[in-house]
mmCIF file of C-alpha atoms in Angstrom:
data_model
loop_
_atom_site.group_PDB
_atom_site.id
_atom_site.type_symbol
_atom_site.label_atom_id
_atom_site.label_comp_id
_atom_site.label_asym_id
_atom_site.label_seq_id
_atom_site.Cartn_x
_atom_site.Cartn_y
_atom_site.Cartn_z
ATOM 1 C CA PHE P 1 0.000 0.000 0.000
ATOM 2 C CA MET P 2 1.141 3.515 -0.762
ATOM 3 C CA GLU P 3 1.184 6.040 1.943
ATOM 4 C CA PHE P 4 -0.393 9.456 1.363
ATOM 5 C CA GLU P 5 -0.691 12.577 3.378
ATOM 6 C CA TYR P 6 -4.089 13.257 4.783
ATOM 7 C CA ILE P 7 -5.307 16.799 4.067
ATOM 8 C CA SER P 8 -8.347 17.897 5.930
ATOM 9 C CA GLU P 9 -11.071 19.783 4.077
ATOM 10 C CA PRO P 10 -13.394 22.338 5.627
ATOM 11 C CA TYR P 11 -16.931 21.186 6.160
ATOM 12 C CA GLY P 12 -19.230 22.141 3.231
ATOM 13 C CA ALA P 13 -16.455 22.678 0.661
ATOM 14 C CA ALA P 14 -18.184 20.417 -1.909
ATOM 15 C CA GLU P 15 -21.441 22.325 -1.588
ATOM 16 C CA GLU P 16 -19.523 25.581 -2.005
ATOM 17 C CA ARG P 17 -17.949 24.407 -5.264
ATOM 18 C CA GLU P 18 -21.307 23.320 -6.669
ATOM 19 C CA ALA P 19 -22.756 26.720 -5.792
ATOM 20 C CA GLU P 20 -19.935 28.505 -7.626
ATOM 21 C CA GLU P 21 -20.509 26.364 -10.714
ATOM 22 C CA ARG P 22 -24.214 27.193 -10.684
ATOM 23 C CA ARG P 23 -23.464 30.902 -10.409
ATOM 24 C CA ALA P 24 -21.028 30.666 -13.341
ATOM 25 C CA ARG P 25 -23.587 28.868 -15.498
ATOM 26 C CA ALA P 26 -26.250 31.435 -14.622
ATOM 27 C CA ALA P 27 -23.961 34.247 -15.770
ATOM 28 C CA LEU P 28 -23.645 32.752 -19.285
ATOM 29 C CA PRO P 29 -26.016 34.050 -22.068
ATOM 30 C CA VAL P 30 -29.101 32.005 -22.846
ATOM 31 C CA GLY P 31 -28.347 29.404 -25.547
ATOM 32 C CA GLY P 32 -24.624 29.196 -24.880
ATOM 33 C CA PRO P 33 -21.681 31.515 -25.452
ATOM 34 C CA GLU P 34 -21.909 31.353 -29.272
ATOM 35 C CA GLN P 35 -25.564 32.434 -29.424
ATOM 36 C CA PRO P 36 -26.193 35.676 -27.497
ATOM 37 C CA PHE P 37 -29.609 36.360 -26.079
ATOM 38 C CA ARG P 38 -32.032 38.065 -28.487
ATOM 39 C CA VAL P 39 -35.330 39.693 -27.552
ATOM 40 C CA THR P 40 -38.282 38.585 -29.687
ATOM 41 C CA GLY P 41 -39.326 41.164 -32.303
ATOM 42 C CA VAL P 42 -36.042 43.089 -32.253
ATOM 43 C CA PRO P 43 -33.950 42.803 -35.470
ATOM 44 C CA TYR P 44 -30.704 41.000 -34.840
ATOM 45 C CA LYS P 45 -27.445 42.392 -36.208
ATOM 46 C CA GLY P 46 -24.571 40.109 -37.014
ATOM 47 C CA LYS P 47 -20.993 40.794 -36.115
ATOM 48 C CA TRP P 48 -20.356 42.287 -39.546
ATOM 49 C CA GLU P 49 -23.161 44.828 -39.024
ATOM 50 C CA VAL P 50 -21.918 46.235 -35.755
ATOM 51 C CA GLY P 51 -20.641 49.796 -36.117
ATOM 52 C CA ASN P 52 -20.595 51.974 -39.244
ATOM 53 C CA ALA P 53 -18.969 49.428 -41.563
ATOM 54 C CA LYS P 54 -21.440 47.337 -43.558
ATOM 55 C CA TYR P 55 -20.807 43.823 -44.736
ATOM 56 C CA VAL P 56 -19.816 43.669 -48.407
ATOM 57 C CA PRO P 57 -19.917 40.236 -50.072
ATOM 58 C CA GLU P 58 -16.901 38.973 -51.927
ATOM 59 C CA PRO P 59 -17.171 40.241 -55.577
ATOM 60 C CA PHE P 60 -14.960 37.586 -57.156
ATOM 61 C CA GLU P 61 -17.593 34.858 -57.060
ATOM 62 C CA ALA P 62 -20.189 37.068 -58.800
ATOM 63 C CA ILE P 63 -17.637 38.023 -61.459
ATOM 64 C CA ARG P 64 -16.812 34.384 -62.115
ATOM 65 C CA ASP P 65 -20.499 33.530 -62.460
ATOM 66 C CA GLU P 66 -21.027 36.361 -64.954
ATOM 67 C CA GLN P 67 -17.979 35.333 -66.974
ATOM 68 C CA THR P 68 -19.219 31.751 -67.096
ATOM 69 C CA ARG P 69 -22.645 32.901 -68.247
ATOM 70 C CA GLN P 70 -21.227 35.126 -71.001
ATOM 71 C CA ARG P 71 -18.956 32.347 -72.214
ATOM 72 C CA TRP P 72 -21.917 29.957 -72.361
ATOM 73 C CA LEU P 73 -23.963 32.466 -74.387
ATOM 74 C CA GLU P 74 -21.117 33.016 -76.840
ATOM 75 C CA GLU P 75 -20.714 29.281 -77.357
ATOM 76 C CA LYS P 76 -24.425 28.918 -78.059
ATOM 77 C CA LYS P 77 -24.266 31.694 -80.653
ATOM 78 C CA ILE P 78 -21.401 29.993 -82.424
ATOM 79 C CA LEU P 79 -23.214 26.667 -82.534
ATOM 80 C CA ALA P 80 -26.653 27.895 -83.475
ATOM 81 C CA GLY P 81 -26.074 31.356 -84.966
ATOM 82 C CA PRO P 82 -28.442 34.292 -84.550
ATOM 83 C CA PHE P 83 -32.144 33.483 -84.630
ATOM 84 C CA VAL P 84 -33.735 34.482 -87.949
ATOM 85 C CA PRO P 85 -37.195 33.118 -88.847
ATOM 86 C CA ALA P 86 -37.014 31.124 -92.068
ATOM 87 C CA GLY P 87 -38.087 33.094 -95.099
ATOM 88 C CA VAL P 88 -39.394 36.104 -93.179
ATOM 89 C CA GLN P 89 -36.856 38.597 -94.472
ATOM 90 C CA LYS P 90 -37.331 37.627 -98.123
ATOM 91 C CA ALA P 91 -41.094 37.589 -97.706
ATOM 92 C CA LEU P 92 -41.061 41.128 -96.328
ATOM 93 C CA GLU P 93 -38.734 42.425 -99.046
ATOM 94 C CA ARG P 94 -40.611 40.876 -101.990
ATOM 95 C CA PRO P 95 -43.957 42.526 -102.891
ATOM 96 C CA THR P 96 -46.976 40.224 -103.094
ATOM 97 C CA ARG P 97 -50.275 40.263 -104.979
ATOM 98 C CA ALA P 98 -51.952 41.677 -101.868
ATOM 99 C CA MET P 99 -50.121 44.936 -102.630
ATOM 100 C CA LEU P 100 -51.487 45.228 -106.184
ATOM 101 C CA THR P 101 -54.131 47.817 -105.275
ATOM 102 C CA ASP P 102 -51.556 49.927 -103.450
ATOM 103 C CA MET P 103 -49.249 49.748 -106.465
ATOM 104 C CA MET P 104 -51.967 50.878 -108.853
ATOM 105 C CA THR P 105 -53.143 53.673 -106.582
ATOM 106 C CA LEU P 106 -49.636 55.052 -106.123
ATOM 107 C CA LEU P 107 -48.875 54.748 -109.829
ATOM 108 C CA TYR P 108 -52.072 56.556 -110.801
ATOM 109 C CA ARG P 109 -51.469 59.419 -108.360
ATOM 110 C CA THR P 110 -47.877 59.780 -109.560
ATOM 111 C CA LEU P 111 -48.953 59.925 -113.211
ATOM 112 C CA CYS P 112 -51.718 62.421 -112.509
ATOM 113 C CA ASP P 113 -49.309 64.686 -110.643
ATOM 114 C CA ASP P 114 -46.812 64.654 -113.518
ATOM 115 C CA TRP P 115 -49.051 64.230 -116.595
ATOM 116 C CA GLU P 116 -52.538 65.334 -115.654
ATOM 117 C CA GLU P 117 -53.188 66.757 -119.120
ATOM 118 C CA ALA P 118 -52.523 63.316 -120.653
ATOM 119 C CA GLN P 119 -55.505 61.846 -118.782
ATOM 120 C CA PRO P 120 -53.680 58.650 -117.669
ATOM 121 C CA THR P 121 -55.642 55.470 -117.085
ATOM 122 C CA VAL P 122 -54.372 52.554 -114.967
ATOM 123 C CA PHE P 123 -55.872 49.045 -114.846
ATOM 124 C CA THR P 124 -54.826 45.392 -114.630
ATOM 125 C CA THR P 125 -55.140 42.445 -116.967
ATOM 126 C CA GLU P 126 -56.155 38.869 -116.231
ATOM 127 C CA GLU P 127 -52.448 38.029 -115.921
ATOM 128 C CA ASP P 128 -51.948 40.696 -113.204
ATOM 129 C CA LEU P 129 -50.062 43.020 -115.522
ATOM 130 C CA ILE P 130 -50.447 46.733 -114.807
ATOM 131 C CA VAL P 131 -51.303 48.695 -117.960
ATOM 132 C CA VAL P 132 -51.113 52.477 -118.335
ATOM 133 C CA TYR P 133 -52.857 54.399 -121.154
ATOM 134 C CA PHE P 134 -52.130 58.003 -122.156
ATOM 135 C CA ASP P 135 -54.402 59.976 -124.474
ATOM 136 C CA LEU P 136 -52.086 61.200 -127.247
ATOM 137 C CA ALA P 137 -54.636 63.776 -128.363
ATOM 138 C CA ALA P 138 -54.029 65.637 -125.125
ATOM 139 C CA VAL P 139 -50.231 65.347 -125.233
ATOM 140 C CA PRO P 140 -48.310 67.742 -127.497
ATOM 141 C CA ASN P 141 -45.041 65.796 -127.146
ATOM 142 C CA PRO P 142 -45.447 61.963 -127.007
ATOM 143 C CA ALA P 143 -41.653 61.534 -126.882
ATOM 144 C CA GLY P 144 -41.703 63.181 -123.471
ATOM 145 C CA ILE P 145 -44.069 60.521 -122.133
ATOM 146 C CA LEU P 146 -41.857 57.757 -123.524
ATOM 147 C CA ALA P 147 -38.756 59.192 -121.863
ATOM 148 C CA TYR P 148 -40.709 59.660 -118.622
ATOM 149 C CA MET P 149 -42.042 56.087 -118.563
ATOM 150 C CA ASN P 150 -38.611 54.602 -119.357
ATOM 151 C CA LEU P 151 -37.273 56.061 -116.088
ATOM 152 C CA LEU P 152 -40.382 55.796 -113.917
ATOM 153 C CA PRO P 153 -40.104 52.177 -112.594
ATOM 154 C CA THR P 154 -36.474 52.527 -111.488
ATOM 155 C CA ARG P 155 -36.049 56.241 -110.738
ATOM 156 C CA ASN P 156 -39.252 57.091 -108.902
ATOM 157 C CA GLU P 157 -38.581 56.739 -105.147
ATOM 158 C CA ALA P 158 -42.165 55.698 -104.390
ATOM 159 C CA LEU P 159 -42.437 53.043 -107.114
ATOM 160 C CA LYS P 160 -39.004 51.448 -107.384
ATOM 161 C CA GLY P 161 -39.535 49.519 -104.148
ATOM 162 C CA TYR P 162 -42.338 47.547 -105.824
ATOM 163 C CA GLY P 163 -39.989 45.953 -108.346
ATOM 164 C CA LEU P 164 -42.083 46.687 -111.434
ATOM 165 C CA ASN P 165 -40.588 45.565 -114.754
ATOM 166 C CA ARG P 166 -41.327 46.657 -118.294
ATOM 167 C CA VAL P 167 -43.169 44.232 -120.556
ATOM 168 C CA THR P 168 -41.516 44.440 -123.954
ATOM 169 C CA GLU P 169 -44.587 43.284 -125.873
ATOM 170 C CA GLY P 170 -46.663 46.069 -124.397
ATOM 171 C CA TRP P 171 -44.262 48.971 -124.054
ATOM 172 C CA ALA P 172 -44.886 52.272 -125.830
ATOM 173 C CA MET P 173 -47.506 50.738 -128.103
ATOM 174 C CA LYS P 174 -49.826 53.063 -130.017
ATOM 175 C CA THR P 175 -53.413 51.861 -129.974
ATOM 176 C CA GLU P 176 -56.059 52.210 -132.657
ATOM 177 C CA ASP P 177 -57.920 54.847 -130.645
ATOM 178 C CA ASN P 178 -54.852 57.136 -130.424
ATOM 179 C CA HIS P 179 -53.545 56.121 -127.006
ATOM 180 C CA MET P 180 -50.062 55.095 -125.938
ATOM 181 C CA MET P 181 -49.903 51.947 -123.849
ATOM 182 C CA PHE P 182 -47.268 50.874 -121.297
ATOM 183 C CA ALA P 183 -47.418 47.468 -119.559
ATOM 184 C CA LEU P 184 -45.641 46.738 -116.269
ATOM 185 C CA ARG P 185 -45.068 43.324 -114.688
ATOM 186 C CA PRO P 186 -45.202 42.962 -110.884
ATOM 187 C CA PRO P 187 -42.512 40.740 -109.316
ATOM 188 C CA TRP P 188 -44.863 37.821 -108.552
ATOM 189 C CA VAL P 189 -45.815 37.455 -112.246
ATOM 190 C CA ARG P 190 -43.463 35.165 -114.154
ATOM 191 C CA PRO P 191 -41.990 36.622 -117.343
ATOM 192 C CA LYS P 192 -43.356 35.106 -120.554
ATOM 193 C CA SER P 193 -44.861 36.139 -123.857
ATOM 194 C CA TYR P 194 -48.029 38.206 -123.415
ATOM 195 C CA HIS P 195 -50.814 39.010 -125.825
ATOM 196 C CA LEU P 196 -52.114 42.459 -124.963
ATOM 197 C CA ASN P 197 -55.174 44.123 -126.416
ATOM 198 C CA GLU P 198 -54.186 47.286 -128.232
ATOM 199 C CA ASN P 199 -57.607 48.825 -127.767
ATOM 200 C CA ALA P 200 -58.044 51.001 -124.693
#
């Protein structure tokens, strides 16, 4: 057996230690030292919000995300190309038969503004050709009308967008009733040989 020195202890020392431990525990915040006590209904501020300095998140992660997103979009463009509906652009650029009335109205107004004395007449044929008649009896210089009509489809700003083409078989033809006829072909009409009536 080992010998040891007997040390006497005051009466009630154990109870005193337990009391000190209870007092120490009571002094700690509710929920432990890592979770300070918060009153219900009062907004809680984190450590980063204490004082005048506000918490600013790290910007590098947001920059990396944006760079990744931009790189993904660029790769998709390379693979697929820009979105263009099939045939829409050509359909909008090329006049259609639905615009025939607008063509004739604009052509008639243009002719009346420039050659009112020639009493121009505009109509269409069964083949959708646009035919213009001028009364030569009211025109002192028919050569002027011919020169005017030769430039009208391509030089007139209002008409050249319609893509009207001259019809050779019906261009500058003199009719039996003393009229001069000019035939124009809209872009949706296929070129071919036409048989035009020379009578107004």
